[in-house]
Coordinates of C-alpha atoms and ligand atoms in Angstrom, one line a residue:
X1 CA 0.0 0.0 0.0
X2 CA 1.0 3.6 -0.4
X3 CA -0.2 6.3 1.9
X4 CA 1.1 9.8 0.9
X5 CA 4.8 9.4 0.9
X6 CA 4.8 6.2 3.0
X7 CA 5.2 2.8 1.5
X8 CA 3.5 0.1 3.6
X9 CA 4.5 -3.6 3.3
X10 CA 3.0 -6.6 5.1
X11 CA 5.2 -9.6 5.8
X12 CA 3.2 -12.6 7.0
X13 CA 4.7 -15.1 9.5
X14 CA 1.7 -17.3 9.7
X15 CA -2.0 -17.3 8.8
X16 CA -4.8 -19.7 9.5
X17 CA -7.7 -20.8 11.7
X18 CA -6.5 -20.0 15.2
X19 CA -9.1 -20.5 17.9
X20 CA -12.8 -21.2 18.2
X21 CA -14.5 -17.9 17.4
X22 CA -16.3 -17.8 20.7
X23 CA -13.0 -18.4 22.6
X24 CA -11.2 -15.5 20.8
X25 CA -14.0 -13.0 21.3
X26 CA -16.1 -14.4 24.1
X27 CA -18.3 -11.3 24.5
X28 CA -19.9 -11.7 21.1
X29 CA -23.1 -13.7 20.9
X30 CA -22.6 -16.9 18.8
X31 CA -25.0 -16.0 16.1
X32 CA -23.2 -12.7 15.3
X33 CA -20.4 -14.3 13.3
X34 CA -23.0 -15.9 11.0
X35 CA -25.0 -12.7 10.8
X36 CA -22.0 -11.1 9.3
X37 CA -20.9 -14.0 7.2
X38 CA -20.4 -12.0 4.0
X39 CA -17.9 -9.7 5.7
X40 CA -16.1 -12.3 7.9
X41 CA -15.8 -15.5 5.8
X42 CA -13.4 -16.7 4.7
X43 CA -10.7 -14.2 5.6
X44 CA -11.6 -13.8 9.2
X45 CA -13.9 -16.7 10.1
X46 CA -14.1 -20.3 9.0
X47 CA -17.8 -21.1 9.2
X48 CA -17.4 -24.8 8.9
X49 CA -15.3 -25.1 12.1
X50 CA -16.6 -21.9 13.6
X51 CA -13.0 -20.8 13.9
X52 CA -11.5 -17.3 14.0
X53 CA -9.0 -16.9 11.2
X54 CA -6.0 -14.6 12.0
X55 CA -2.6 -13.7 10.7
X56 CA 0.7 -13.2 12.5
X57 CA 2.4 -10.5 10.5
X58 CA 4.8 -7.6 10.6
X59 CA 4.0 -4.3 9.0
X60 CA 6.9 -2.4 7.4
X61 CA 6.9 1.3 6.8
X62 CA 9.3 3.1 4.5
X63 CA 9.2 6.9 4.9
X64 CA 11.8 9.5 4.1
X65 CA 14.6 7.0 3.8
X66 CA 13.7 5.4 7.1
X67 CA 12.5 1.8 7.6
X68 CA 10.2 1.1 10.5
X69 CA 9.1 -2.4 11.6
X70 CA 5.9 -2.8 13.6
X71 CA 5.6 -5.9 15.8
X72 CA 8.1 -8.5 14.6
X73 CA 6.2 -11.6 15.2
X74 CA 6.7 -14.8 17.2
X75 CA 10.3 -15.7 16.6
X76 CA 12.1 -19.0 16.4
X77 CA 13.3 -21.5 18.9
X78 CA 11.5 -20.1 21.9
X79 CA 10.1 -21.9 25.0
X80 CA 6.4 -21.2 24.9
X81 CA 4.8 -23.9 27.0
X82 CA 1.1 -24.4 26.5
X83 CA 1.2 -22.8 23.0
X84 CA 2.0 -25.3 20.3
X85 CA 1.8 -22.7 17.5
X86 CA 4.5 -20.5 19.1
X87 CA 6.6 -23.1 21.0
X88 CA 10.0 -23.8 19.4
X89 CA 8.7 -22.4 16.1
X90 CA 10.9 -22.6 13.0
X91 CA 9.6 -19.9 10.6
X92 CA 11.3 -17.7 8.1
X93 CA 10.3 -14.1 8.8
X94 CA 13.8 -12.8 8.2
X95 CA 13.9 -14.5 4.8
X96 CA 10.5 -13.1 3.9
X97 CA 11.6 -9.6 5.0
X98 CA 14.7 -10.0 2.8
X99 CA 12.6 -11.0 -0.2
X100 CA 10.6 -7.9 0.4
X101 CA 13.9 -5.9 0.3
X102 CA 14.3 -5.4 4.0
X103 CA 17.7 -6.4 5.4
X104 CA 18.2 -6.5 9.2
X105 CA 20.8 -3.8 9.1
X106 CA 18.5 -1.5 7.2
X107 CA 15.9 -1.3 9.9
X108 CA 16.0 2.0 11.7
X109 CA 13.2 1.6 14.2
X110 CA 11.3 -1.4 15.6
X111 CA 7.9 -0.6 17.2
X112 CA 6.4 -3.1 19.7
X113 CA 2.8 -2.0 20.1
X114 CA 2.9 -4.1 23.3
X115 CA 5.0 -6.8 24.8
X116 CA 3.0 -10.0 24.2
X117 CA 4.9 -13.0 22.7
X118 CA 3.6 -12.6 19.2
X119 CA 4.7 -9.0 18.9
X120 CA 8.3 -9.1 20.1
X121 CA 9.6 -12.5 18.9
X122 CA 12.0 -11.4 16.1
X123 CA 13.2 -8.5 18.3
X124 CA 16.0 -11.0 18.9
X125 CA 17.6 -14.1 17.4
X126 CA 19.9 -16.8 18.6
X127 CA 23.6 -16.4 17.8
X128 CA 25.7 -19.2 19.3
X129 CA 23.2 -19.8 22.1
X130 CA 22.7 -16.2 23.0
X131 CA 19.7 -13.9 22.3
X132 CA 20.9 -10.7 20.5
X133 CA 19.0 -8.0 18.6
X134 CA 18.0 -9.2 15.2
X135 CA 18.1 -5.6 13.8
X136 CA 21.5 -4.4 14.9
X137 CA 21.1 -0.7 14.0
X138 CA 17.5 -0.3 15.1
X139 CA 16.2 1.8 18.0
X140 CA 13.5 -0.3 19.7
X141 CA 10.5 1.7 20.9
X142 CA 8.8 -0.1 23.8
X143 CA 5.9 1.1 25.9
X144 CA 7.3 1.9 29.3
X145 CA 4.2 0.6 31.1
X146 CA 4.6 -2.8 29.5
X147 CA 8.3 -3.0 30.1
X148 CA 7.6 -2.4 33.8
X149 CA 4.7 -4.7 34.0
X150 CA 6.2 -7.7 32.1
X151 CA 9.7 -7.1 33.4
X152 CA 11.4 -7.9 36.7
X153 CA 9.9 -4.7 38.3
X154 CA 6.4 -6.1 37.8
X155 CA 7.3 -9.6 38.8
X156 CA 7.0 -10.6 35.1
X157 CA 3.3 -9.8 34.7
X158 CA 2.7 -10.5 38.4
X159 CA 3.6 -14.1 37.8
X160 CA 0.1 -14.9 36.4
X161 CA 1.5 -16.5 33.2
X162 CA 5.0 -18.1 33.5
X163 CA 5.4 -17.5 29.8
X164 CA 5.6 -13.7 30.4
X165 CA 9.0 -14.2 32.1
X166 CA 10.3 -16.3 29.2
X167 CA 9.2 -13.7 26.7
X168 CA 10.8 -10.9 28.5
X169 CA 14.0 -12.8 29.0
X170 CA 14.5 -13.9 25.4
X171 CA 12.9 -11.0 23.5
X172 CA 13.2 -7.9 25.6
X173 CA 16.0 -8.1 28.2
X174 CA 18.6 -8.7 25.5
X175 CA 17.6 -5.3 23.9
X176 CA 18.2 -3.6 27.2
X177 CA 21.6 -5.2 27.6
X178 CA 22.6 -4.1 24.1
X179 CA 21.5 -0.5 24.8
X180 CA 18.9 -0.5 22.0
X181 CA 15.7 0.4 23.9
X182 CA 13.9 3.7 24.0
X183 CA 11.0 3.5 26.5
X184 CA 8.2 5.9 26.0
X185 CA 4.8 6.8 27.5
X186 CA 1.8 8.9 26.8
X187 CA 2.2 10.3 23.3
X188 CA 5.5 9.9 21.5
X189 CA 6.2 11.4 18.1
X190 CA 9.4 9.8 16.8
X191 CA 9.5 11.0 13.2
X192 CA 7.6 13.3 10.9
X193 CA 4.1 11.9 10.6
X194 CA 4.7 9.0 13.0
X195 CA 3.2 9.2 16.4
X196 CA 2.8 6.5 19.1
X197 CA 0.0 6.8 21.5
X198 CA -0.7 4.8 24.6
X199 CA -4.1 3.1 24.7
X200 CA -4.0 0.9 27.7
X201 CA -6.3 -2.1 28.3
X202 CA -5.2 -5.0 26.2
X203 CA -2.0 -4.6 28.2
X204 CA -1.0 -1.8 30.6
X205 CA 1.2 -0.2 27.8
X206 CA -0.8 -1.3 24.8
X207 CA -0.4 1.4 22.1
X208 CA -1.3 2.5 18.5
X209 CA 0.8 4.1 15.9
X210 CA -0.7 7.0 13.9
X211 CA 0.7 7.7 10.5
X212 CA 0.0 10.8 8.5
X213 CA 1.4 11.7 5.2
X214 CA 0.2 14.0 2.4
X215 CA -3.3 14.2 3.7
X216 CA -3.6 10.4 4.0
X217 CA -3.9 8.8 7.5
X218 CA -3.7 5.3 9.0
X219 CA -3.6 4.0 12.5
X220 CA -1.8 0.7 13.4
X221 CA -3.9 -0.5 16.3
X222 CA -2.0 -3.6 17.4
X223 CA -4.2 -5.9 19.4
X224 CA -7.0 -3.3 20.0
X225 CA -8.7 -5.5 17.4
X226 CA -8.3 -9.2 16.7
X227 CA -11.3 -9.6 14.4
X228 CA -13.6 -7.3 12.3
X229 CA -16.4 -8.5 14.6
X230 CA -15.0 -6.2 17.2
X231 CA -15.5 -3.2 14.9
X232 CA -19.1 -4.1 14.7
X233 CA -19.2 -4.8 18.4
X234 CA -16.5 -2.5 19.9
X235 CA -17.5 -3.5 23.5
X236 CA -16.3 -7.0 22.9
X237 CA -12.8 -7.8 24.2
X238 CA -10.5 -10.6 23.1
X239 CA -9.7 -13.4 25.5
X240 CA -6.1 -11.9 25.6
X241 CA -7.2 -8.5 27.0
X242 CA -5.9 -8.0 30.5
X243 CA -8.4 -5.2 31.3
X244 CA -11.4 -5.8 29.0
X245 CA -13.3 -2.7 30.1
X246 CA -10.5 -0.4 29.6
X247 CA -9.6 -2.1 26.3
X248 CA -13.2 -1.5 25.1
X249 CA -13.1 2.2 26.0
X250 CA -9.8 2.6 24.1
X251 CA -11.2 0.7 21.1
X252 CA -14.2 3.0 20.9
X253 CA -12.1 6.1 21.2
X254 CA -9.6 5.0 18.5
X255 CA -12.3 3.7 16.1
X256 CA -14.3 6.9 16.6
X257 CA -11.4 9.0 15.7
X258 CA -10.6 6.8 12.7
X259 CA -14.2 7.2 11.4
X260 CA -14.0 11.0 12.0
X261 CA -10.7 11.4 10.3
X262 CA -10.9 8.7 7.5
X263 CA -7.9 6.9 9.1
X264 CA -7.2 3.5 7.6
X265 CA -7.3 1.0 10.5
X266 CA -4.5 -1.5 10.4
X267 CA -4.7 -4.2 13.1
X268 CA -1.9 -6.7 14.0
X269 CA -3.8 -9.8 13.2
X270 CA -6.4 -9.3 10.4
X271 CA -6.1 -11.7 7.5
X272 CA -7.5 -10.8 4.1
X273 CA -6.7 -7.3 3.0
X274 CA -5.3 -6.7 6.5
X275 CA -6.7 -3.1 6.8
X276 CA -10.0 -1.4 6.6
X277 CA -11.8 1.9 6.9
X278 CA -14.5 2.3 9.5
X279 CA -17.7 4.3 9.6
X280 CA -19.9 5.4 12.4
X281 CA -23.1 3.3 12.6
X282 CA -26.4 4.1 14.2
X283 CA -26.5 3.3 17.9
X284 CA -22.9 4.4 18.6
X285 CA -21.3 1.4 17.0
X286 CA -19.2 1.1 13.8
X287 CA -19.5 -0.4 10.3
X288 CA -16.9 -1.7 8.0
X289 CA -15.9 0.6 5.1
X290 CA -13.8 -0.3 2.1
X291 CA -10.9 -2.8 2.7
X292 CA -7.4 -1.6 1.8
X293 CA -7.2 -3.4 -1.5
X294 CA -10.5 -1.8 -2.6
X295 CA -9.5 1.8 -1.9
Ligands
LIG1 ZN1 -1.2 -10.3 19.3

């Protein structure tokens, strides 16, 4: 995609049927997926198995000679007990990035919208048994609230999920040791037209990246949305939201602004075209506008 002077690439790590739809978005009544079959199947919902279809993917921005990576995936060779899709994964995201013309040394900035396992994995890679930054020249922009919560200061997410400590130790702590981290909070404009904004709820530091260029606008919303069904029902959290009520408030606010300002909404995990415009709908909800490939 092209947005003003920004070239936007998507590099997919994995795509498929992920979880029963009702498990991924438990607050949505079972019949809703079928009610919106035309919009959801097959890219976001497998009606045969009633499964949510998602993608694990990294968005790449090229702007003014700068290369920005958003949420570099799951990573390889990691201990992720209880998660067969992520555990000791052997994928080829770096190869796919290279084929898209993105070499590790060319990446200037890595954005982690939040510090869940599927957004930080390729922050690092294994060199002779040691985790080191995959993108050696990049500044890694991490939400300070997530670094505190999921790091040692927060007892690795309060110890609720043992995997949080593993994720921090193999995908975040090595960046600190290498001096590559820039922690931020609130609103953080790091380049012309690129602004990070904290939208807590999914995690304490969950954030969105607003992009503006030549009158065009997009907002990369990370895990504020896992499925288009949450645009139609913005009060519905995903099963991974740590604070579902706060997440819903943030989702309404970000979607409302996107509808007001014609921002293209680019979530972390949408399959299909991957990005969509939204419209206000009667009753305070939202409707799906054109998908990115139909703009
Ligand atoms: Zn995610």
